[in-house]
PDB file of C-alpha atoms in Angstrom:
ATOM      1  CA  MET K   1     223.642  64.508  42.811  1.00 50.00           C
ATOM      2  CA  LYS K   2     222.305  62.146  45.377  1.00 44.00           C
ATOM      3  CA  HIS K   3     223.182  64.775  48.245  1.00 40.00           C
ATOM      4  CA  LYS K   4     221.825  67.747  46.674  1.00 41.00           C
ATOM      5  CA  LEU K   5     218.806  65.845  45.916  1.00 36.00           C
ATOM      6  CA  GLN K   6     218.622  65.375  49.340  1.00 42.00           C
ATOM      7  CA  ARG K   7     219.138  68.649  50.457  1.00 39.00           C
ATOM      8  CA  ILE K   8     216.605  69.808  48.481  1.00 36.00           C
ATOM      9  CA  LEU K   9     214.436  67.313  49.572  1.00 34.00           C
ATOM     10  CA  VAL K  10     215.342  68.192  53.462  1.00 34.00           C
ATOM     11  CA  CYS K  11     214.616  72.039  52.934  1.00 35.00           C
ATOM     12  CA  PHE K  12     210.976  71.092  50.905  1.00 37.00           C
ATOM     13  CA  LEU K  13     209.868  68.805  54.002  1.00 34.00           C
ATOM     14  CA  ALA K  14     211.404  71.673  56.706  1.00 36.00           C
ATOM     15  CA  LEU K  15     209.677  74.591  54.852  1.00 36.00           C
ATOM     16  CA  THR K  16     206.357  72.394  54.490  1.00 37.00           C
ATOM     17  CA  LEU K  17     206.868  71.339  58.142  1.00 35.00           C
ATOM     18  CA  LEU K  18     206.773  75.108  58.822  1.00 38.00           C
ATOM     19  CA  THR K  19     204.452  76.231  56.746  1.00 39.00           C
ATOM     20  CA  CYS K  20     201.814  73.735  57.430  1.00 40.00           C
ATOM     21  CA  PRO K  21     200.806  75.049  61.307  1.00 40.00           C
ATOM     22  CA  ALA K  22     200.132  78.597  60.128  1.00 40.00           C
ATOM     23  CA  LEU K  23     197.998  77.618  56.799  1.00 45.00           C
ATOM     24  CA  ALA K  24     196.011  75.751  59.860  1.00 49.00           C
ATOM     25  CA  ALA K  25     195.447  78.392  62.194  1.00 64.00           C
ATOM     26  CA  SER K  26     192.309  80.501  61.889  1.00 80.00           C
ATOM     27  CA  SER K  27     193.287  84.773  60.718  1.00 92.00           C
ATOM     28  CA  PHE K  28     190.320  85.063  63.055  1.00 98.00           C
ATOM     29  CA  PRO K  29     190.543  84.640  66.870  1.00 98.00           C
ATOM     30  CA  ASP K  30     187.301  83.592  67.627  1.00 98.00           C
ATOM     31  CA  VAL K  31     186.717  80.517  65.090  1.00 98.00           C
ATOM     32  CA  ASP K  32     188.948  77.364  66.531  1.00 97.00           C
ATOM     33  CA  GLU K  33     191.318  75.553  63.775  1.00 95.00           C
ATOM     34  CA  ASN K  34     189.806  72.294  64.638  1.00 96.00           C
ATOM     35  CA  ALA K  35     185.535  73.541  64.141  1.00 97.00           C
ATOM     36  CA  ASP K  36     183.928  72.261  61.419  1.00 96.00           C
ATOM     37  CA  TYR K  37     182.894  75.574  59.639  1.00 97.00           C
ATOM     38  CA  ALA K  38     186.684  76.951  60.275  1.00 97.00           C
ATOM     39  CA  GLU K  39     187.872  75.776  56.998  1.00 97.00           C
ATOM     40  CA  ALA K  40     184.611  77.374  55.230  1.00 97.00           C
ATOM     41  CA  VAL K  41     185.208  80.686  57.273  1.00 98.00           C
ATOM     42  CA  GLU K  42     188.807  81.091  55.466  1.00 97.00           C
ATOM     43  CA  TYR K  43     188.070  80.582  52.366  1.00 97.00           C
ATOM     44  CA  LEU K  44     185.021  82.819  52.319  1.00 97.00           C
ATOM     45  CA  LYS K  45     187.344  85.025  53.557  1.00 97.00           C
ATOM     46  CA  ASP K  46     189.811  84.619  51.234  1.00 96.00           C
ATOM     47  CA  VAL K  47     187.732  84.867  47.969  1.00 96.00           C
ATOM     48  CA  GLY K  48     185.783  88.213  49.732  1.00 95.00           C
ATOM     49  CA  ILE K  49     182.633  86.776  50.302  1.00 96.00           C
ATOM     50  CA  MET K  50     182.400  87.203  53.834  1.00 97.00           C
ATOM     51  CA  ARG K  51     184.451  89.420  56.181  1.00 96.00           C
ATOM     52  CA  GLY K  52     185.234  89.719  59.782  1.00 96.00           C
ATOM     53  CA  ASP K  53     184.374  92.776  61.750  1.00 96.00           C
ATOM     54  CA  ASP K  54     186.417  95.892  62.892  1.00 96.00           C
ATOM     55  CA  LYS K  55     188.172  94.180  65.266  1.00 97.00           C
ATOM     56  CA  GLY K  56     189.569  91.498  63.362  1.00 96.00           C
ATOM     57  CA  ASN K  57     186.710  88.794  64.880  1.00 98.00           C
ATOM     58  CA  PHE K  58     184.462  86.402  62.475  1.00 98.00           C
ATOM     59  CA  ASN K  59     181.918  86.418  65.055  1.00 98.00           C
ATOM     60  CA  PRO K  60     180.820  82.826  64.794  1.00 98.00           C
ATOM     61  CA  ASN K  61     177.412  82.413  66.806  1.00 98.00           C
ATOM     62  CA  ASN K  62     175.992  85.771  65.738  1.00 99.00           C
ATOM     63  CA  THR K  63     173.322  85.315  63.760  1.00 99.00           C
ATOM     64  CA  VAL K  64     172.649  86.964  59.833  1.00 99.00           C
ATOM     65  CA  THR K  65     170.129  89.539  58.933  1.00 99.00           C
ATOM     66  CA  ARG K  66     168.469  89.373  55.476  1.00 99.00           C
ATOM     67  CA  ALA K  67     170.219  92.702  54.459  1.00 98.00           C
ATOM     68  CA  GLU K  68     173.728  90.536  55.059  1.00 98.00           C
ATOM     69  CA  MET K  69     172.587  87.813  53.579  1.00 98.00           C
ATOM     70  CA  ALA K  70     171.615  89.741  50.094  1.00 98.00           C
ATOM     71  CA  THR K  71     174.945  91.070  50.808  1.00 97.00           C
ATOM     72  CA  ILE K  72     176.911  88.131  51.157  1.00 97.00           C
ATOM     73  CA  ILE K  73     175.298  86.837  47.914  1.00 97.00           C
ATOM     74  CA  CYS K  74     176.048  89.304  45.930  1.00 97.00           C
ATOM     75  CA  ASN K  75     179.672  89.006  47.000  1.00 96.00           C
ATOM     76  CA  MET K  76     179.346  85.158  46.176  1.00 95.00           C
ATOM     77  CA  LEU K  77     178.539  86.158  42.769  1.00 94.00           C
ATOM     78  CA  GLY K  78     180.827  89.205  42.151  1.00 94.00           C
ATOM     79  CA  GLU K  79     177.666  91.189  41.903  1.00 94.00           C
ATOM     80  CA  THR K  80     179.423  94.127  43.197  1.00 92.00           C
ATOM     81  CA  GLU K  81     179.730  96.718  40.894  1.00 89.00           C
ATOM     82  CA  ASP K  82     177.237  99.097  39.185  1.00 85.00           C
ATOM     83  CA  LEU K  83     174.830  98.960  42.122  1.00 92.00           C
ATOM     84  CA  THR K  84     172.300 101.580  42.437  1.00 93.00           C
ATOM     85  CA  VAL K  85     170.152 102.987  45.307  1.00 94.00           C
ATOM     86  CA  SER K  86     166.535 101.824  45.006  1.00 94.00           C
ATOM     87  CA  ASP K  87     163.411 102.090  46.633  1.00 93.00           C
ATOM     88  CA  THR K  88     162.478  98.620  45.792  1.00 93.00           C
ATOM     89  CA  PHE K  89     161.333  97.459  49.410  1.00 98.00           C
ATOM     90  CA  SER K  90     158.986 100.423  51.524  1.00 97.00           C
ATOM     91  CA  ASP K  91     160.960  99.331  54.654  1.00 98.00           C
ATOM     92  CA  VAL K  92     164.504  99.694  53.085  1.00 98.00           C
ATOM     93  CA  PRO K  93     165.275 102.871  52.836  1.00 97.00           C
ATOM     94  CA  THR K  94     167.639 104.818  50.427  1.00 96.00           C
ATOM     95  CA  THR K  95     170.223 105.337  53.372  1.00 97.00           C
ATOM     96  CA  HIS K  96     170.075 101.648  54.618  1.00 98.00           C
ATOM     97  CA  TRP K  97     173.825 100.450  54.067  1.00 97.00           C
ATOM     98  CA  ALA K  98     173.124  97.475  52.265  1.00 97.00           C
ATOM     99  CA  ASN K  99     170.133  99.313  50.014  1.00 98.00           C
ATOM    100  CA  LYS K 100     172.158  98.465  46.878  1.00 97.00           C
ATOM    101  CA  TYR K 101     172.941  94.840  47.581  1.00 97.00           C
ATOM    102  CA  ILE K 102     169.175  94.066  48.603  1.00 98.00           C
ATOM    103  CA  ALA K 103     168.146  95.922  45.094  1.00 97.00           C
ATOM    104  CA  LYS K 104     170.885  94.071  43.271  1.00 97.00           C
ATOM    105  CA  ALA K 105     169.509  90.745  44.723  1.00 97.00           C
ATOM    106  CA  SER K 106     166.220  91.443  44.076  1.00 97.00           C
ATOM    107  CA  GLU K 107     166.629  92.554  40.581  1.00 95.00           C
ATOM    108  CA  LEU K 108     168.311  89.567  40.141  1.00 95.00           C
ATOM    109  CA  GLY K 109     165.445  87.167  41.161  1.00 96.00           C
ATOM    110  CA  PHE K 110     167.939  86.373  44.624  1.00 96.00           C
ATOM    111  CA  VAL K 111     165.925  87.616  47.433  1.00 96.00           C
ATOM    112  CA  SER K 112     161.802  88.433  47.465  1.00 95.00           C
ATOM    113  CA  GLY K 113     160.147  90.228  50.430  1.00 95.00           C
ATOM    114  CA  TYR K 114     157.302  89.548  52.413  1.00 96.00           C
ATOM    115  CA  GLY K 115     154.700  90.945  50.590  1.00 93.00           C
ATOM    116  CA  GLY K 116     153.282  94.698  50.764  1.00 95.00           C
ATOM    117  CA  GLY K 117     156.787  96.110  49.702  1.00 96.00           C
ATOM    118  CA  LYS K 118     158.572  94.636  52.686  1.00 98.00           C
ATOM    119  CA  PHE K 119     161.497  93.211  53.029  1.00 98.00           C
ATOM    120  CA  GLY K 120     162.680  93.057  56.628  1.00 98.00           C
ATOM    121  CA  PRO K 121     166.230  94.244  56.286  1.00 99.00           C
ATOM    122  CA  ASN K 122     166.813  94.009  59.802  1.00 98.00           C
ATOM    123  CA  ASP K 123     164.727  90.261  60.129  1.00 99.00           C
ATOM    124  CA  THR K 124     167.368  87.450  61.070  1.00 99.00           C
ATOM    125  CA  VAL K 125     167.387  85.467  58.382  1.00 99.00           C
ATOM    126  CA  THR K 126     166.234  81.962  58.295  1.00 98.00           C
ATOM    127  CA  PHE K 127     166.975  78.220  57.590  1.00 98.00           C
ATOM    128  CA  GLU K 128     164.846  78.298  54.598  1.00 98.00           C
ATOM    129  CA  GLN K 129     164.853  81.816  53.805  1.00 98.00           C
ATOM    130  CA  ALA K 130     169.080  81.689  53.422  1.00 98.00           C
ATOM    131  CA  VAL K 131     168.859  78.411  51.022  1.00 98.00           C
ATOM    132  CA  THR K 132     165.845  79.448  49.142  1.00 98.00           C
ATOM    133  CA  MET K 133     168.598  82.178  48.548  1.00 98.00           C
ATOM    134  CA  VAL K 134     171.511  80.621  47.787  1.00 98.00           C
ATOM    135  CA  VAL K 135     169.696  78.044  45.533  1.00 98.00           C
ATOM    136  CA  ARG K 136     168.011  80.968  43.460  1.00 98.00           C
ATOM    137  CA  ALA K 137     171.954  82.202  43.119  1.00 97.00           C
ATOM    138  CA  MET K 138     172.872  79.116  41.758  1.00 97.00           C
ATOM    139  CA  GLY K 139     170.626  78.576  39.247  1.00 97.00           C
ATOM    140  CA  LEU K 140     168.531  76.077  40.906  1.00 98.00           C
ATOM    141  CA  GLU K 141     165.016  77.582  41.229  1.00 98.00           C
ATOM    142  CA  GLU K 142     163.263  74.878  38.449  1.00 98.00           C
ATOM    143  CA  ILE K 143     164.518  71.838  40.260  1.00 98.00           C
ATOM    144  CA  ALA K 144     163.612  73.855  43.843  1.00 98.00           C
ATOM    145  CA  LEU K 145     160.157  74.375  42.159  1.00 98.00           C
ATOM    146  CA  ASP K 146     160.039  70.932  40.663  1.00 98.00           C
ATOM    147  CA  TYR K 147     160.204  69.730  44.302  1.00 98.00           C
ATOM    148  CA  GLY K 148     157.378  71.699  45.407  1.00 98.00           C
ATOM    149  CA  GLY K 149     158.579  74.925  45.739  1.00 98.00           C
ATOM    150  CA  TYR K 150     158.861  77.261  49.078  1.00 97.00           C
ATOM    151  CA  PRO K 151     160.217  76.079  51.147  1.00 98.00           C
ATOM    152  CA  ASP K 152     160.906  72.298  50.951  1.00 98.00           C
ATOM    153  CA  GLY K 153     161.340  72.210  47.309  1.00 98.00           C
ATOM    154  CA  TYR K 154     164.318  74.141  48.055  1.00 98.00           C
ATOM    155  CA  ILE K 155     165.820  72.781  51.024  1.00 98.00           C
ATOM    156  CA  GLU K 156     165.501  69.303  48.808  1.00 98.00           C
ATOM    157  CA  ALA K 157     166.946  70.959  46.192  1.00 98.00           C
ATOM    158  CA  ALA K 158     170.174  72.423  48.490  1.00 98.00           C
ATOM    159  CA  THR K 159     170.198  69.060  49.892  1.00 98.00           C
ATOM    160  CA  LYS K 160     170.356  67.427  46.285  1.00 97.00           C
ATOM    161  CA  TYR K 161     173.460  69.517  45.599  1.00 97.00           C
ATOM    162  CA  GLY K 162     175.375  69.008  48.868  1.00 97.00           C
ATOM    163  CA  PHE K 163     174.597  72.732  49.841  1.00 98.00           C
ATOM    164  CA  THR K 164     173.342  71.459  53.526  1.00 97.00           C
ATOM    165  CA  GLN K 165     175.919  68.932  54.568  1.00 94.00           C
ATOM    166  CA  GLY K 166     176.897  69.450  57.951  1.00 91.00           C
ATOM    167  CA  LEU K 167     174.530  71.371  58.773  1.00 95.00           C
ATOM    168  CA  SER K 168     172.185  70.717  61.612  1.00 93.00           C
ATOM    169  CA  VAL K 169     169.219  73.720  61.350  1.00 94.00           C
ATOM    170  CA  GLN K 170     165.608  72.834  60.824  1.00 95.00           C
ATOM    171  CA  VAL K 171     162.931  75.207  58.948  1.00 97.00           C
ATOM    172  CA  GLY K 172     161.732  78.289  61.084  1.00 97.00           C
ATOM    173  CA  GLU K 173     165.416  78.522  62.772  1.00 98.00           C
ATOM    174  CA  LYS K 174     167.497  81.116  62.537  1.00 98.00           C
ATOM    175  CA  MET K 175     171.410  80.819  60.808  1.00 98.00           C
ATOM    176  CA  ALA K 176     174.196  81.822  62.412  1.00 98.00           C
ATOM    177  CA  ARG K 177     177.360  83.060  60.394  1.00 99.00           C
ATOM    178  CA  ASN K 178     179.259  79.476  60.894  1.00 98.00           C
ATOM    179  CA  GLN K 179     176.010  77.490  59.473  1.00 98.00           C
ATOM    180  CA  ILE K 180     176.356  80.283  56.576  1.00 98.00           C
ATOM    181  CA  ALA K 181     179.811  79.488  56.216  1.00 98.00           C
ATOM    182  CA  LEU K 182     179.141  76.158  55.707  1.00 98.00           C
ATOM    183  CA  LEU K 183     176.184  76.689  53.361  1.00 98.00           C
ATOM    184  CA  LEU K 184     178.262  78.957  51.063  1.00 98.00           C
ATOM    185  CA  TYR K 185     181.138  76.311  50.971  1.00 98.00           C
ATOM    186  CA  GLN K 186     179.403  73.829  49.920  1.00 96.00           C
ATOM    187  CA  THR K 187     178.200  75.752  46.389  1.00 94.00           C
ATOM    188  CA  GLN K 188     181.610  76.348  46.563  1.00 89.00           C
ATOM    189  CA  ILE K 189     183.786  72.771  46.237  1.00 72.00           C
TER     190      ILE K 189
END
């Protein structure tokens, strides 16, 4: 009995040693497994919130557009069913690849336009815009408004709930994919 237990333990340890490196390695060749955002990227990929490109790269330093952010928010909340084309914003034609996601995110109150019926789908999302979308998506808008509203109140709410932990981005700065991954990951853990 003692030898059988020892063999089982040895097999378990051997399997653990063999699988741990595989778990640590990134599934994206352009994401260093030791990067501070690597775990976030892997998690978001695994749960279907963010993906890589058609070449298998994550492109961590590429910026994120407002259209991409609306799509990511819909993915995060599982709002990918029953999407319909809309003419909510005059600068998002019904043929735009993210029209349905932008319309859904707008309908749910997670995104808003610039005014005058414009959304700016190809504009790079800024730190305060991304944080505002995430805070709204997490149902914390009332808290953000209590803290003073856009943009400082949303940033304060996100900080209070730990969403901005590990980020070194300032108001007005454009957000990269690795930063968006960290921001979203903090809402999931």
